[in-house]
């Protein structure tokens, strides 16, 4: 028997990273306010750590979407897999060449392209797609602020359009050019 409603529990669970960072910041502030030669710098370091963790948790919170789209995303040891009702596939992150956000059948979709040209389309709202934030953040040169900003709410195409290429298509990341060996 639970005394907390299911919706409230889900909301608290989504915000757990932000709450944890805030609690860590309060502890660091308390240590810093105690003063002294040792506690002041330790408290300041803990507050700085809490600010960094809080920013990361805030970005993760805004990256997560509802699980309305069909399919499941798995991320295991650098390999992204999507299992959908009509499509799916797997792709190694080390072979990723480009990451795009586009609109397909009225829903937003991540388009991942490998160096050999194979693509994998993953709905933003697929179950487990929130795990992609850490995977995308580990890409060389990825700006997590731009990643979160790409998911900012905007008007979507009507459901009848098969694929929207144009203003709704955004290149989020491209692999930096590799230097040629001479």
CSV table of C-alpha atoms in Angstrom, one decimal:
chain,number,residue,atom,x,y,z
A,1,UNK,CA,0.0,0.0,0.0
A,2,UNK,CA,1.4,3.3,-1.0
A,3,UNK,CA,0.5,6.7,0.4
A,4,UNK,CA,1.8,8.6,-2.7
A,5,UNK,CA,-0.2,8.8,-5.9
A,6,UNK,CA,1.3,7.1,-9.0
A,7,UNK,CA,1.5,10.4,-10.9
A,8,UNK,CA,3.2,12.1,-8.1
A,9,UNK,CA,5.7,9.3,-7.7
A,10,UNK,CA,6.5,9.4,-11.5
A,11,UNK,CA,7.0,13.2,-11.3
A,12,UNK,CA,9.3,12.9,-8.3
A,13,UNK,CA,11.2,10.1,-10.1
A,14,UNK,CA,11.7,12.3,-13.2
A,15,UNK,CA,13.1,15.1,-11.1
A,16,UNK,CA,15.3,13.0,-8.9
A,17,UNK,CA,18.5,14.2,-10.4
A,18,UNK,CA,17.7,17.8,-9.9
A,19,UNK,CA,16.5,17.2,-6.3
A,20,UNK,CA,19.7,15.2,-5.5
A,21,UNK,CA,21.9,18.0,-6.9
A,22,UNK,CA,20.0,20.6,-4.8
A,23,UNK,CA,20.4,18.5,-1.7
A,24,UNK,CA,24.1,18.2,-2.4
A,25,UNK,CA,24.3,22.0,-2.9
A,26,UNK,CA,22.6,22.6,0.4
A,27,UNK,CA,25.1,20.3,2.2
A,28,UNK,CA,28.0,22.1,0.5
A,29,UNK,CA,26.6,25.5,1.4
A,30,UNK,CA,26.2,24.4,5.0
A,31,UNK,CA,29.8,23.2,5.1
A,32,UNK,CA,31.0,26.5,3.6
A,33,UNK,CA,29.0,28.6,6.1
A,34,UNK,CA,30.6,26.7,9.0
A,35,UNK,CA,33.8,28.4,7.8
A,36,UNK,CA,37.3,27.6,8.7
A,37,UNK,CA,40.4,26.8,6.8
A,38,UNK,CA,39.3,23.3,5.8
A,39,UNK,CA,35.4,23.4,5.6
A,40,UNK,CA,35.1,26.5,3.4
A,41,UNK,CA,37.0,25.2,0.4
A,42,UNK,CA,35.4,21.7,0.8
A,43,UNK,CA,32.0,23.3,0.9
A,44,UNK,CA,32.8,25.5,-2.1
A,45,UNK,CA,33.9,22.4,-4.1
A,46,UNK,CA,30.8,20.5,-3.2
A,47,UNK,CA,28.6,23.5,-4.2
A,48,UNK,CA,30.5,23.6,-7.6
A,49,UNK,CA,30.0,19.9,-8.1
A,50,UNK,CA,26.3,20.2,-7.2
A,51,UNK,CA,25.9,23.0,-9.8
A,52,UNK,CA,27.5,20.9,-12.5
A,53,UNK,CA,25.4,17.9,-11.6
A,54,UNK,CA,22.3,20.0,-11.4
A,55,UNK,CA,22.9,21.4,-14.9
A,56,UNK,CA,23.3,17.9,-16.3
A,57,UNK,CA,20.2,16.7,-14.5
A,58,UNK,CA,18.2,19.7,-15.8
A,59,UNK,CA,19.3,19.0,-19.4
A,60,UNK,CA,18.4,15.3,-19.0
A,61,UNK,CA,15.0,16.2,-17.7
A,62,UNK,CA,14.3,18.4,-20.7
A,63,UNK,CA,15.7,15.7,-23.1
A,64,UNK,CA,13.3,13.0,-21.8
A,65,UNK,CA,10.0,12.7,-23.6
A,66,UNK,CA,6.8,10.7,-23.1
A,67,UNK,CA,6.8,7.1,-24.1
A,68,UNK,CA,4.0,7.5,-26.6
A,69,UNK,CA,5.7,6.2,-29.8
A,70,UNK,CA,5.9,2.5,-30.6
A,71,UNK,CA,9.2,0.6,-30.1
A,72,UNK,CA,11.9,0.2,-27.6
A,73,UNK,CA,15.4,1.6,-27.5
A,74,UNK,CA,18.3,-0.3,-26.0
A,75,UNK,CA,21.8,1.1,-25.4
A,76,UNK,CA,24.4,-1.6,-24.6
A,77,UNK,CA,28.1,-1.1,-24.7
A,78,UNK,CA,28.2,1.6,-27.3
A,79,UNK,CA,25.5,0.1,-29.5
A,80,UNK,CA,22.2,1.7,-30.0
A,81,UNK,CA,19.3,-0.7,-30.9
A,82,UNK,CA,15.8,0.2,-31.8
A,83,UNK,CA,13.1,-2.5,-32.0
A,84,UNK,CA,9.9,-1.1,-33.6
A,85,UNK,CA,6.7,-2.7,-34.9
A,86,UNK,CA,7.7,-2.1,-38.6
A,87,UNK,CA,11.3,-1.2,-38.5
A,88,UNK,CA,14.4,-1.4,-36.4
A,89,UNK,CA,18.1,-2.0,-36.3
A,90,UNK,CA,21.3,-1.5,-34.5
A,91,UNK,CA,24.2,0.9,-34.9
A,92,UNK,CA,27.6,1.3,-33.2
A,93,UNK,CA,28.2,4.8,-31.8
A,94,UNK,CA,31.8,4.7,-32.8
A,95,UNK,CA,30.7,4.4,-36.5
A,96,UNK,CA,28.1,7.2,-36.2
A,97,UNK,CA,28.7,9.9,-38.8
A,98,UNK,CA,25.6,12.1,-38.5
A,99,UNK,CA,22.7,12.8,-36.1
A,100,UNK,CA,19.6,14.5,-37.4
A,101,UNK,CA,16.2,15.4,-35.9
A,102,UNK,CA,13.4,15.2,-38.4
A,103,UNK,CA,9.6,14.8,-38.6
A,104,UNK,CA,8.2,11.6,-40.0
A,105,UNK,CA,4.5,10.9,-40.1
A,106,UNK,CA,3.8,13.7,-37.7
A,107,UNK,CA,6.2,12.6,-35.0
A,108,UNK,CA,9.8,13.6,-34.3
A,109,UNK,CA,12.5,11.1,-35.1
A,110,UNK,CA,16.2,10.8,-34.5
A,111,UNK,CA,18.0,9.8,-37.8
A,112,UNK,CA,21.4,8.2,-37.1
A,113,UNK,CA,23.7,7.6,-40.1
A,114,UNK,CA,26.7,5.4,-40.0
A,115,UNK,CA,29.9,5.9,-42.1
A,116,UNK,CA,28.8,3.2,-44.5
A,117,UNK,CA,25.5,5.1,-45.2
A,118,UNK,CA,23.1,2.9,-43.2
A,119,UNK,CA,20.5,4.8,-41.3
A,120,UNK,CA,18.5,4.1,-38.2
A,121,UNK,CA,15.3,6.1,-37.4
A,122,UNK,CA,14.3,6.2,-33.7
A,123,UNK,CA,11.2,8.0,-32.6
A,124,UNK,CA,12.0,10.7,-29.9
A,125,UNK,CA,9.1,9.4,-27.8
A,126,UNK,CA,10.0,5.7,-28.0
A,127,UNK,CA,10.4,3.8,-24.8
A,128,UNK,CA,14.0,4.1,-23.5
A,129,UNK,CA,14.9,6.9,-25.9
A,130,UNK,CA,15.8,9.1,-22.9
A,131,UNK,CA,18.9,6.9,-22.5
A,132,UNK,CA,20.2,8.4,-25.8
A,133,UNK,CA,21.1,11.6,-24.0
A,134,UNK,CA,24.2,10.1,-22.4
A,135,UNK,CA,25.1,8.3,-25.7
A,136,UNK,CA,24.8,11.5,-27.7
A,137,UNK,CA,26.6,13.6,-25.1
A,138,UNK,CA,29.7,11.3,-25.4
A,139,UNK,CA,30.1,12.0,-29.1
A,140,UNK,CA,33.2,14.1,-29.9
A,141,UNK,CA,32.3,17.8,-30.2
A,142,UNK,CA,28.6,17.3,-29.2
A,143,UNK,CA,27.1,20.4,-27.5
A,144,UNK,CA,24.5,19.1,-25.1
A,145,UNK,CA,22.8,22.5,-24.9
A,146,UNK,CA,22.2,22.4,-28.6
A,147,UNK,CA,21.0,18.8,-28.2
A,148,UNK,CA,18.4,19.8,-25.7
A,149,UNK,CA,17.4,23.0,-27.6
A,150,UNK,CA,16.7,20.9,-30.7
A,151,UNK,CA,13.9,19.1,-28.7
A,152,UNK,CA,12.3,22.4,-27.7
A,153,UNK,CA,8.6,22.3,-28.6
A,154,UNK,CA,7.7,23.6,-32.0
A,155,UNK,CA,5.0,23.0,-34.5
A,156,UNK,CA,5.0,19.6,-36.1
A,157,UNK,CA,4.0,18.7,-39.6
A,158,UNK,CA,0.6,17.2,-40.2
A,159,UNK,CA,0.3,13.5,-39.8
A,160,UNK,CA,-0.2,12.9,-43.5
A,161,UNK,CA,3.3,14.0,-44.6
A,162,UNK,CA,5.6,11.0,-45.0
A,163,UNK,CA,8.8,12.9,-44.4
A,164,UNK,CA,9.5,16.6,-43.9
A,165,UNK,CA,12.8,17.8,-45.3
A,166,UNK,CA,13.4,21.5,-44.7
A,167,UNK,CA,12.8,23.7,-41.7
A,168,UNK,CA,11.8,20.7,-39.5
A,169,UNK,CA,15.0,18.8,-40.3
A,170,UNK,CA,18.0,19.7,-38.2
A,171,UNK,CA,21.5,18.4,-38.3
A,172,UNK,CA,22.4,18.1,-34.6
A,173,UNK,CA,25.9,16.6,-35.0
A,174,UNK,CA,28.4,15.5,-37.6
A,175,UNK,CA,31.5,13.6,-36.9
A,176,UNK,CA,34.5,16.0,-37.0
A,177,UNK,CA,36.7,15.4,-40.1
A,178,UNK,CA,39.4,12.9,-39.5
A,179,UNK,CA,42.9,14.0,-40.3
A,180,UNK,CA,44.5,12.1,-43.2
A,181,UNK,CA,47.7,10.3,-42.4
A,182,UNK,CA,50.6,11.4,-44.7
